[in-house]
Short mmCIF file of C-alpha atoms and ligand atoms in Angstrom, two decimals:
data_model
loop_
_atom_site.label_atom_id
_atom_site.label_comp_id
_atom_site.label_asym_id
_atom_site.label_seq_id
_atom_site.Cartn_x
_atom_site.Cartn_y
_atom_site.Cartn_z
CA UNK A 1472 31.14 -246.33 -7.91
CA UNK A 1473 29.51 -245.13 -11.13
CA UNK A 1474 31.14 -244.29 -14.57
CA UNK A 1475 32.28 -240.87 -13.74
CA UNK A 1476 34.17 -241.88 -10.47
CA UNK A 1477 36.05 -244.84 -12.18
CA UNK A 1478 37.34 -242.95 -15.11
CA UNK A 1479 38.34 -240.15 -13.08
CA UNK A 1480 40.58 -242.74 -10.32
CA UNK A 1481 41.68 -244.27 -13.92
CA UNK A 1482 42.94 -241.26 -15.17
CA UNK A 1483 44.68 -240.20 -12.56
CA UNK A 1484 45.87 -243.43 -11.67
CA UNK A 1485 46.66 -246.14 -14.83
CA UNK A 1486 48.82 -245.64 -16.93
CA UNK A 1487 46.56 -245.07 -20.28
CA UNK A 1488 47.89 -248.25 -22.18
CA UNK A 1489 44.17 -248.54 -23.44
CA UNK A 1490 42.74 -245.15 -23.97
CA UNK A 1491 39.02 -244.33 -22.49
CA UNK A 1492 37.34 -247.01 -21.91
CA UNK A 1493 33.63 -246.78 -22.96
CA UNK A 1494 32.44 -248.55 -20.05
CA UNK A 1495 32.46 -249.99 -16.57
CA UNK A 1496 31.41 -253.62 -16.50
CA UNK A 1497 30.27 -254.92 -13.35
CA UNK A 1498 28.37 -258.33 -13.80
CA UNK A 1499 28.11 -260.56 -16.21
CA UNK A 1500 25.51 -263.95 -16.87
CA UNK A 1501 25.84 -266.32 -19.88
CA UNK A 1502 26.20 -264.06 -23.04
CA UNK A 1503 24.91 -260.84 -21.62
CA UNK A 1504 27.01 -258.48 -19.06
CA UNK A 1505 25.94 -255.64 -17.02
CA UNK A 1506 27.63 -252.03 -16.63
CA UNK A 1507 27.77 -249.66 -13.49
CA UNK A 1508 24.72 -248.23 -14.92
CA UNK A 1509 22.67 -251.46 -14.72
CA UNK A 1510 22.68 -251.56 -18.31
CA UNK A 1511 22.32 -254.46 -20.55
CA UNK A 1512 24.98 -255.70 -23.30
CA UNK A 1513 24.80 -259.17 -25.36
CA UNK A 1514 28.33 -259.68 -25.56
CA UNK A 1515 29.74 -261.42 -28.77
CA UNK A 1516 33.45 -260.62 -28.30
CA UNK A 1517 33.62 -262.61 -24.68
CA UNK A 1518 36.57 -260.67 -23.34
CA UNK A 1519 38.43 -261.42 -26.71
CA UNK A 1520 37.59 -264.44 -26.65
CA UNK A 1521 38.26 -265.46 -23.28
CA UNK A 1522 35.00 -266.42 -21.82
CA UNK A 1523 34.41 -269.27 -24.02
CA UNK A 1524 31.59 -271.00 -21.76
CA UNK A 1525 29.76 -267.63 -20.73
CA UNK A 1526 30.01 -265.23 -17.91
CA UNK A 1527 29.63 -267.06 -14.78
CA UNK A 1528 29.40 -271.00 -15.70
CA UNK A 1529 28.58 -272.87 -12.58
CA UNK A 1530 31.11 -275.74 -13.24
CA UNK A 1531 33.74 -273.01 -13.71
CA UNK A 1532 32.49 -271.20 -10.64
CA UNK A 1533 32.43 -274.04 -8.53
CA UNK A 1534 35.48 -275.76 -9.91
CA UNK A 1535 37.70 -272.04 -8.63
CA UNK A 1536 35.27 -271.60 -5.23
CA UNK A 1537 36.33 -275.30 -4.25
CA UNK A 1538 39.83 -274.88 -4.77
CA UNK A 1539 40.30 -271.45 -3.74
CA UNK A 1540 38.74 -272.67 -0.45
CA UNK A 1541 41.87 -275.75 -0.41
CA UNK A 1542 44.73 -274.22 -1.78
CA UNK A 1543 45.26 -270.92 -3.84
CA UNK A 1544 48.90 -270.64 -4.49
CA UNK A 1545 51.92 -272.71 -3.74
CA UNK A 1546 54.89 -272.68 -5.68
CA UNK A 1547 56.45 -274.33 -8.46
CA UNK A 1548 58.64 -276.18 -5.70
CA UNK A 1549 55.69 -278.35 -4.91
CA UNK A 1550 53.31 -280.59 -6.97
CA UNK A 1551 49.56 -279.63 -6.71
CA UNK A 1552 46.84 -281.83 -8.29
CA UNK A 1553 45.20 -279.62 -11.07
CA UNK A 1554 48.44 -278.76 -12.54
CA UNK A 1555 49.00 -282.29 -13.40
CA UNK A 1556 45.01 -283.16 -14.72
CA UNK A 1557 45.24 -280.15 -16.85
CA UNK A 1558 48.50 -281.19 -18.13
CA UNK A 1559 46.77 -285.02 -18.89
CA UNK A 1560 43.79 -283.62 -20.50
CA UNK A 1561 45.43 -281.28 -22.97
CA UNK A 1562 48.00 -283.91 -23.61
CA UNK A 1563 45.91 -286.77 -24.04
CA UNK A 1564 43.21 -284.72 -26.76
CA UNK A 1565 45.75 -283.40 -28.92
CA UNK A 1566 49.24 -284.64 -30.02
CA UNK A 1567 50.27 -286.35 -27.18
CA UNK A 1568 53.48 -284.59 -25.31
CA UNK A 1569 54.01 -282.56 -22.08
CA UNK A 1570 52.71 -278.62 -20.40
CA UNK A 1571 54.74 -276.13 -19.58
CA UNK A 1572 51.90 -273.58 -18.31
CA UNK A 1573 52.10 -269.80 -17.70
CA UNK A 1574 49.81 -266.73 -17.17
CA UNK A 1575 49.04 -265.55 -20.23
CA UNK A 1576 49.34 -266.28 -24.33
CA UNK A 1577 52.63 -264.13 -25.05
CA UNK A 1578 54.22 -266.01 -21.99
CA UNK A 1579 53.44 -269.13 -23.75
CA UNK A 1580 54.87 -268.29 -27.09
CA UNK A 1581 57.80 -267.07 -24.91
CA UNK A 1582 58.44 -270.47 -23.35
CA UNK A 1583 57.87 -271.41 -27.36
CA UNK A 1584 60.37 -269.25 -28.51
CA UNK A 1585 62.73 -270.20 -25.75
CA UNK A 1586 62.20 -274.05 -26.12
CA UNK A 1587 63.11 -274.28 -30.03
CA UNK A 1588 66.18 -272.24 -29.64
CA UNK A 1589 67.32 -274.84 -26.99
CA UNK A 1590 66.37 -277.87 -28.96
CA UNK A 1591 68.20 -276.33 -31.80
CA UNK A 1592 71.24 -276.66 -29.76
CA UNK A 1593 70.13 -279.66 -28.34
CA UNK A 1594 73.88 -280.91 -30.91
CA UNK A 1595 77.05 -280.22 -29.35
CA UNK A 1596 78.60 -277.87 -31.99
CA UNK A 1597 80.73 -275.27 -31.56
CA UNK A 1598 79.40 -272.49 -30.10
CA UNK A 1599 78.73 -270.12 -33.20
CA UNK A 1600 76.60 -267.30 -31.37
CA UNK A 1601 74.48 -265.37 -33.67
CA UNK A 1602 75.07 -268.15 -36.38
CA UNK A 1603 73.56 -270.64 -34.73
CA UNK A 1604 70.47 -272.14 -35.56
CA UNK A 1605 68.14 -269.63 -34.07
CA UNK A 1606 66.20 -267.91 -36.27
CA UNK A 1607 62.10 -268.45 -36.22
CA UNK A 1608 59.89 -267.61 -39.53
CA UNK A 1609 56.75 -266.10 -38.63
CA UNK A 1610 53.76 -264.33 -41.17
CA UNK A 1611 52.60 -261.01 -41.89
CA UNK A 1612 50.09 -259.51 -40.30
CA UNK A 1613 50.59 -262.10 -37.00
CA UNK A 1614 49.82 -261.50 -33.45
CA UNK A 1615 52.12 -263.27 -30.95
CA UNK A 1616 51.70 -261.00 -27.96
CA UNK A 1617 53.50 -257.98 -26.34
CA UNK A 1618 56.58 -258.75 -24.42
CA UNK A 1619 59.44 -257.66 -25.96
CA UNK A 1620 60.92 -261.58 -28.17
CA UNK A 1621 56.78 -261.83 -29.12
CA UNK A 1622 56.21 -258.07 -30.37
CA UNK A 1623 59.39 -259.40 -32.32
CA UNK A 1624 57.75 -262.46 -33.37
CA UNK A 1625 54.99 -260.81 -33.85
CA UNK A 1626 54.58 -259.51 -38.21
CA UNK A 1627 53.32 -256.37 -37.81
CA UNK A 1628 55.31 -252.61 -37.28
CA UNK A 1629 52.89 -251.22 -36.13
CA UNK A 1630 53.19 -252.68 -32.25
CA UNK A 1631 57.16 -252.59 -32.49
CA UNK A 1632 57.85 -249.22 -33.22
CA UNK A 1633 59.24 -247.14 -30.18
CA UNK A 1634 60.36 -250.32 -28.49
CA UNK A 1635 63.45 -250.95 -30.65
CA UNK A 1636 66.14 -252.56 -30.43
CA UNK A 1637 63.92 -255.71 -30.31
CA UNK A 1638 65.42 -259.08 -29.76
CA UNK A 1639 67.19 -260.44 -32.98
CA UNK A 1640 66.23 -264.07 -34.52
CA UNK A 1641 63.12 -263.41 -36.08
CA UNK A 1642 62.25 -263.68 -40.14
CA UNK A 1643 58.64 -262.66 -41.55
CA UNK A 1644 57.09 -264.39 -44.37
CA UNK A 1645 53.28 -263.34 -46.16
CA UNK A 1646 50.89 -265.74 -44.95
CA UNK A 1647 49.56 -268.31 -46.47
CA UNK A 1648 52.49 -268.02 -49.38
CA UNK A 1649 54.40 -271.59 -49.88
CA UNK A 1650 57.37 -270.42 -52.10
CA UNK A 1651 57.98 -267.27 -49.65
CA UNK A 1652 58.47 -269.37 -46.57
CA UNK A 1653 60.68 -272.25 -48.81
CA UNK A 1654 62.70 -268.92 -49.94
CA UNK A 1655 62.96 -267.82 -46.16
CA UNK A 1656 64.46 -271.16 -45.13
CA UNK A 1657 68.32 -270.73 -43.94
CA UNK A 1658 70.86 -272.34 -41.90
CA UNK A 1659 70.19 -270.20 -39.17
CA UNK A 1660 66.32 -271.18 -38.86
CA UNK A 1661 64.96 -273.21 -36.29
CA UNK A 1662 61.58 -273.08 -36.45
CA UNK A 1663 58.40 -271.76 -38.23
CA UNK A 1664 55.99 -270.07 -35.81
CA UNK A 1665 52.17 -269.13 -37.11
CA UNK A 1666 48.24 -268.94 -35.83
CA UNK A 1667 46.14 -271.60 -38.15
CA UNK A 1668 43.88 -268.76 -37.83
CA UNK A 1669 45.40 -264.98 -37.69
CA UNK A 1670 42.78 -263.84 -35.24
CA UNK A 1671 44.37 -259.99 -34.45
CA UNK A 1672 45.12 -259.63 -38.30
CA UNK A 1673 41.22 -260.52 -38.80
CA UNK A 1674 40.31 -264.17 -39.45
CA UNK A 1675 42.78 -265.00 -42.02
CA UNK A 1676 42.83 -268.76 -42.26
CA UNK A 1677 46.00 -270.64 -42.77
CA UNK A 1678 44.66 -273.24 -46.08
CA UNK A 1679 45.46 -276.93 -45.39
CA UNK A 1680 47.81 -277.37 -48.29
CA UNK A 1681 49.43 -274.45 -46.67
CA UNK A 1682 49.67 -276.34 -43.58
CA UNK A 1683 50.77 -279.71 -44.85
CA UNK A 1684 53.30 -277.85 -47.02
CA UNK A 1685 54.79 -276.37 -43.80
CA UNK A 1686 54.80 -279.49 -42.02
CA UNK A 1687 57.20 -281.22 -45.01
CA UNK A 1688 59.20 -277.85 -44.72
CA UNK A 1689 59.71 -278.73 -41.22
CA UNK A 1690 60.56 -282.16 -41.53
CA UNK A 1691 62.76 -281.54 -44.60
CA UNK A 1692 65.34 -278.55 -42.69
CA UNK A 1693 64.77 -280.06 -39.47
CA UNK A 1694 62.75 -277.50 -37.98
CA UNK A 1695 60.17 -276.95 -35.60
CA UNK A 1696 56.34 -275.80 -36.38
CA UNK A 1697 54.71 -274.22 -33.74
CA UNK A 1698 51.07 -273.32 -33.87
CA UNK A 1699 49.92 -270.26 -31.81
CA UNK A 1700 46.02 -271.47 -30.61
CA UNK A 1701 45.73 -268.63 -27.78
CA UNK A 1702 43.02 -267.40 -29.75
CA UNK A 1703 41.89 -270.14 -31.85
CA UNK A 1704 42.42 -273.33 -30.09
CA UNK A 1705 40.07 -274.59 -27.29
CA UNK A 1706 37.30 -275.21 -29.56
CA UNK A 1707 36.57 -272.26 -30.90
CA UNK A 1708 36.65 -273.13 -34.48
CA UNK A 1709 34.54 -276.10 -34.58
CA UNK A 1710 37.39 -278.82 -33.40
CA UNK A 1711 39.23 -278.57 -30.19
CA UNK A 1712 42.13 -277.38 -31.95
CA UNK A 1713 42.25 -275.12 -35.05
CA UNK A 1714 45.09 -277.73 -36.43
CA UNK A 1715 42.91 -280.40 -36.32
CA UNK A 1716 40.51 -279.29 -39.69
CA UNK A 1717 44.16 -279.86 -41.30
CA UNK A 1718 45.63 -283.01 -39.77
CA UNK A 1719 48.68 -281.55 -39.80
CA UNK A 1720 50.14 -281.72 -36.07
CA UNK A 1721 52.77 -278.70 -34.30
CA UNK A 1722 55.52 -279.76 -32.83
CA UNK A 1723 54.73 -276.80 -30.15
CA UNK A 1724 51.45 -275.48 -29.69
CA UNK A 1725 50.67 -272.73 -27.65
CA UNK A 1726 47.12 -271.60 -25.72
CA UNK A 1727 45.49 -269.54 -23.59
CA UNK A 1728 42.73 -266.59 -23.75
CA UNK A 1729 39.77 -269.71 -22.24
CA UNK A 1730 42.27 -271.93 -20.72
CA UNK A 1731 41.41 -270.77 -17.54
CA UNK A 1732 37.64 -269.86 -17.70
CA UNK A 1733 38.79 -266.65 -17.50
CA UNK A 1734 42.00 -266.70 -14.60
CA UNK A 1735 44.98 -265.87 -16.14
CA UNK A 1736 46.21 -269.35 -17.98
CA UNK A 1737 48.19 -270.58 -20.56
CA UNK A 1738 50.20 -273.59 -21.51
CA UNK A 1739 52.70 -274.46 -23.84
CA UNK A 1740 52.20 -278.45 -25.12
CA UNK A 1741 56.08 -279.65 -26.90
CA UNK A 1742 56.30 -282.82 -28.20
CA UNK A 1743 58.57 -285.55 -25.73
CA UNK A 1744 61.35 -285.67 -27.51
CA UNK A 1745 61.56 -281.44 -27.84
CA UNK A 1746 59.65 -280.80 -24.70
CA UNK A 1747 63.27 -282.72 -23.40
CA UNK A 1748 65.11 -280.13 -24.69
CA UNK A 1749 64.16 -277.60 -21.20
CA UNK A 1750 65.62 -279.22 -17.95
CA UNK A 1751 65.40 -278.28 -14.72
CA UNK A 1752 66.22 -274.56 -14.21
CA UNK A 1753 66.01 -273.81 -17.90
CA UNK A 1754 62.55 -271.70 -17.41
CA UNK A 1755 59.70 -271.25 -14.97
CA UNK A 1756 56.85 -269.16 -13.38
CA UNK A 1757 55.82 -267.94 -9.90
CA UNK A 1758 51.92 -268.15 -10.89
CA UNK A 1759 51.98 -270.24 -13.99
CA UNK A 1760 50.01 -272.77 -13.71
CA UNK A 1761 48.78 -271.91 -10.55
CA UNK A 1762 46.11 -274.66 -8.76
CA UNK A 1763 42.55 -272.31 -9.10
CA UNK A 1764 43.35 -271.50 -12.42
CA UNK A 1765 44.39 -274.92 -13.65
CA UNK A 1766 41.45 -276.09 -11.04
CA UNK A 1767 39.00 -273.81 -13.69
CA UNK A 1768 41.10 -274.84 -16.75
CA UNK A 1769 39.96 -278.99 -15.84
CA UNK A 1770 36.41 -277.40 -15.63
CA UNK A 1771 36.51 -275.86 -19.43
CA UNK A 1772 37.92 -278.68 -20.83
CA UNK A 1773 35.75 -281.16 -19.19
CA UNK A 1774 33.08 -278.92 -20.18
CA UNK A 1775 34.10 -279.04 -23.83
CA UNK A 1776 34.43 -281.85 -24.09
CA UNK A 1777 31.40 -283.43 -21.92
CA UNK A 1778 28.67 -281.38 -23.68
CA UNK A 1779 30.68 -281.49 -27.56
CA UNK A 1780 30.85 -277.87 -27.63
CA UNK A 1781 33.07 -277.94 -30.59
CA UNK A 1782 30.12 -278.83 -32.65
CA UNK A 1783 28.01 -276.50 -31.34
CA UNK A 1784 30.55 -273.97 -31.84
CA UNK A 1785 30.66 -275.53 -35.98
CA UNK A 1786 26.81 -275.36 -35.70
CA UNK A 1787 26.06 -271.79 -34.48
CA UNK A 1788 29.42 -270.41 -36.42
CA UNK A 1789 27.75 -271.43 -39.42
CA UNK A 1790 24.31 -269.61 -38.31
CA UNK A 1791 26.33 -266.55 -37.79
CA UNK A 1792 28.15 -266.72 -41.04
CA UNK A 1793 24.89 -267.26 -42.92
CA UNK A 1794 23.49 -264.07 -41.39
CA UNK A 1795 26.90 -262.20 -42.00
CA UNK A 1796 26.61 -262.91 -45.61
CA UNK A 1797 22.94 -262.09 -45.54
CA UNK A 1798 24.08 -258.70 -44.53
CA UNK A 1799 26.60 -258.75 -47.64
CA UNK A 1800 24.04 -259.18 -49.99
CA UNK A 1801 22.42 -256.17 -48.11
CA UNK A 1802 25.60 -253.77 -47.92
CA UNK A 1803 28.29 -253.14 -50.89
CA UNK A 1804 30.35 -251.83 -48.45
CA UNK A 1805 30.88 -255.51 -46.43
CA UNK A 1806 33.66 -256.82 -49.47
CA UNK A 1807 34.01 -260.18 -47.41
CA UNK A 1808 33.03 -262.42 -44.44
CA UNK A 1809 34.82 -264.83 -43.40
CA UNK A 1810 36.04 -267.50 -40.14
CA UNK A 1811 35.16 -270.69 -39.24
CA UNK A 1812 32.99 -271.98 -36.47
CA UNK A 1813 32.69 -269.08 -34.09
CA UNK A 1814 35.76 -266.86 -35.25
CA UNK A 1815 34.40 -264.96 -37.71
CA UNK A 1816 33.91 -261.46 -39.05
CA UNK A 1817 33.15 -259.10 -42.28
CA UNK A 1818 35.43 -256.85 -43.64
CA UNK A 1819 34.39 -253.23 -44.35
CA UNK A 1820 35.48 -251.11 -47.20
CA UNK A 1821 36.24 -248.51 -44.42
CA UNK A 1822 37.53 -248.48 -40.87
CA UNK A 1823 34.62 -250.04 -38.36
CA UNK A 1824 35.69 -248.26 -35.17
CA UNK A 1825 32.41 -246.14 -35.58
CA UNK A 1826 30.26 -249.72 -35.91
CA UNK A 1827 31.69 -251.32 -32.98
CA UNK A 1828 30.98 -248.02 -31.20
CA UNK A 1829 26.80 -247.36 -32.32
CA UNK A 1830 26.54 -251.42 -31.37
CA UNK A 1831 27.95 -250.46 -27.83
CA UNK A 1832 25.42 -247.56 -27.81
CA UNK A 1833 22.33 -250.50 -28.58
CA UNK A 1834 23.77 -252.87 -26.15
CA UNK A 1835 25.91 -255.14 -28.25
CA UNK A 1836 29.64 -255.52 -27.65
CA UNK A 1837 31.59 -256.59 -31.14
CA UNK A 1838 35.10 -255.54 -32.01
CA UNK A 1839 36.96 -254.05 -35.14
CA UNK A 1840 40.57 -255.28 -35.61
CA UNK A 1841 42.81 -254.57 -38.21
CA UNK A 1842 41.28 -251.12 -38.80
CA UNK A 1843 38.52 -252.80 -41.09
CA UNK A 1844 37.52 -256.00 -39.74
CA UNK A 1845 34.05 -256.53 -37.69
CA UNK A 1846 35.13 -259.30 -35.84
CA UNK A 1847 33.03 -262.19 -33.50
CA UNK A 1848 34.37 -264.10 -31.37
CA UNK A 1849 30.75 -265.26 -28.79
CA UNK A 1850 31.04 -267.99 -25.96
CA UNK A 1851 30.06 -271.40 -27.36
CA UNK A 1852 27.03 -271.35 -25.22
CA UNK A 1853 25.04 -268.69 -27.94
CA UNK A 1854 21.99 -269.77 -29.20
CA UNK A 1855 20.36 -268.56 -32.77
CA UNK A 1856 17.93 -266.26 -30.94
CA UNK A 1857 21.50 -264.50 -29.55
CA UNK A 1858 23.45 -264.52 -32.94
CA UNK A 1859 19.57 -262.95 -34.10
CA UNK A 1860 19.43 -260.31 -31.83
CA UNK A 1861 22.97 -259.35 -32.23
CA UNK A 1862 22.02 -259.18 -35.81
CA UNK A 1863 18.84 -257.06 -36.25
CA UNK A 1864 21.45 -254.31 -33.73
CA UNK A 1865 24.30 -254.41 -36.80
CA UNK A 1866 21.80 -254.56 -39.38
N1 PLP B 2221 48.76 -265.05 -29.55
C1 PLP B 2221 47.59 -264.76 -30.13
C2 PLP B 2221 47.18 -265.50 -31.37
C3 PLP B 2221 46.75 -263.79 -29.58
O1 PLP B 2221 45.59 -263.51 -30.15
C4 PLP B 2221 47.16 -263.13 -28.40
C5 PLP B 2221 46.33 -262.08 -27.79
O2 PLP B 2221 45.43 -261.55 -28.35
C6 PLP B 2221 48.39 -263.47 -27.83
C7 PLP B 2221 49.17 -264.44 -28.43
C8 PLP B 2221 48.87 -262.81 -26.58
O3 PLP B 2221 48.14 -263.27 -25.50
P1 PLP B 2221 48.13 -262.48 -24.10
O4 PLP B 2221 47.44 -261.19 -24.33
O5 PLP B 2221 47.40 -263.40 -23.16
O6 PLP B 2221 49.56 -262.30 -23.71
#
């Protein structure tokens, strides 16, 4: 099918959650993909940042052709092998703790959200309903997904309104502001959710004292922190996870976007003692954590870690942040760049839906979020030719 005969079947029959798309993709090879019109894109978004190792990694590819070929669904009735080396290998190179995995990030935060309002009961006291420790402080300008408790979670208006009433329990702090969050602090909280790095809100970055203030928050009311990594966790930022430039360790973390090597995958990591808090019955998933995408999900994180992509990611984030702020100097009208590793992006003085759109036109795919923000998130396979190339097209 070309262009034309795919957007006329889409119009008549999706429901136009996304508006017109500009293109059909139909292959895709490292960091370049391919559209019904055999044209050429270098492709520093990934799928918002889902294809982490490239289009079409061979480990990835083999890893789901071997296990589709054995087994591609059973249920959550039965064990199944990748489930459980996924489960070890996230657990083991981060805080320690236990999975619970899903299909995508909001379902994570979901189970998140869910699994601190249990442990908060986890003390037999009178049942005081909407009194109860319940309440979880999020930030400004967060993302935490789009079913309806995470649009709630989630700081901004602008993705909640026509959906109301959304579900209660939910508090919203600025980012980044220490007294604000101590003020927010009540007998109803339970936890305090937030991305180390606001990806959707463009690239703000929690600071460590920020961080490590939160953390003796936590500890002081008895609450839990929960770090949202869908977007930047997985090494992305330069370490595997965005928490670990701080130190400061979640008591819930939450991931997905590469989990998966692009299969719909994400996981929610608790603690023992508050992963304890959800007992048989108390949640679960047809598909989540499904054997071909966990299968692919032990191939990226071998991968990772195997060839060190974090520092590669640190090495070639820098690169592109260096050329970013070359292209300050250039233009008045970029009034910042910033990320870390390779999350970055510039802010414009203006919107940058235009930008994005002319780089589509010259074969580069970028994004603008947050009206103004140009931002980059490219697999960790780019080299400095790519982040060049990409360049002299913005420029
Ligand atoms: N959390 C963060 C930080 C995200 O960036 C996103 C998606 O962009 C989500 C949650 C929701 O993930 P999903 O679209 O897989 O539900």
């Amino acid at each position: 099918m070309d262009i034309k005969e795919i957007r006329e079947l889409d119009k008549k029959f999706i429901i136009n959650t996304y508006g017109e798309r500009p293109l059909a993709l139909v292959r895709g090879e490292g960091v370049r993909v391919w559209d019904a019109e055999g044209k050429e894109y270098l492709d520093l978004f990934s799928g918002i940042g889902v294809n982490l190792l490239g289009y079409g990694h061979p480990k990835v590819v083999a890893a789901i052709r071997e296990q589709a070929e054995k087994l591609i669904h059973v249920s959550n009735l039965y064990y199944t092998e990748p489930q459980v080396k996924l489960a070890r290998l996230l657990s083991e190179n981060s805080f320690g703790g236990k999975c619970f995995f899903s299909n995508s990030g909001a379902e994570a935060n979901e189970a998140a959200i869910k699994l601190a309002r249990k442990y908060a009961k986890r003390e037999k006291t009178e049942d005081r309903g909407q009194n109860e420790r319940h309440e979880i402080i999020t930030a400004k300008g967060s993302f935490h997904g789009r079913t309806l408790a995470t649009l709630s979670a989630t700081g901004q208006t602008k993705y909640q309104k026509g959906f109301e009433p959304l579900p209660v329990g939910f508090r919203y702090v600025p980012f980044n502001d220490i007294e604000a969050i101590k003020q927010a602090v009540n007998d109803k909280s339970c936890a305090i959710m937030l991305e180390p790095i606001q990806g959707e809100g463009g690239d703000h970055i929690a600071s460590g004292e920020y961080l490590t203030a939160l953390r003796k928050l936590s500890d002081e009311h008895g609450l839990l922190l929960i770090f949202d990594e869908v977007q930047c966790g997985l090494g992305r930022t330069g370490k595997l996870f965005a928490y670990q430039h701080s130190g400061v360790k979640p008591d819930i973390m939450t991931l997905a976007k590469p989990l998966g090597g692009g299969l719909p995958l994400g996981a929610m990591l608790a603690g023992e003692e508050v992963a304890a808090a959800f007992q048989p019955g108390n949640h679960a998933s047809t598909f989540g954590g499904n054997p071909v995408a966990c299968a692919a999900g032990v191939a990226v994180m071998e991968t990772l870690l195997e060839e060190n992509l974090m520092q590669k990611a640190e090495e070639t984030g820098n690169y592109l942040l260096q050329k970013l702020r070359e292209l300050q100097q250039k233009y008045s009208f970029i009034v910042d760049v910033r990320g870390r590793g390779l999350m970055s992006g510039m802010e414009l003085s203006f919107a940058g839906k235009d930008i994005a759109r002319k780089c589509l036109e010259r074969g580069l795919l970028i994004n603008c979020t947050a009206e103004t923000f140009i931002r980059f998130l490219p697999p960790l396979i780019i080299t400095r030719k790519d982040i060049d190339e990409g360049m002299a097209i913005l420029d």
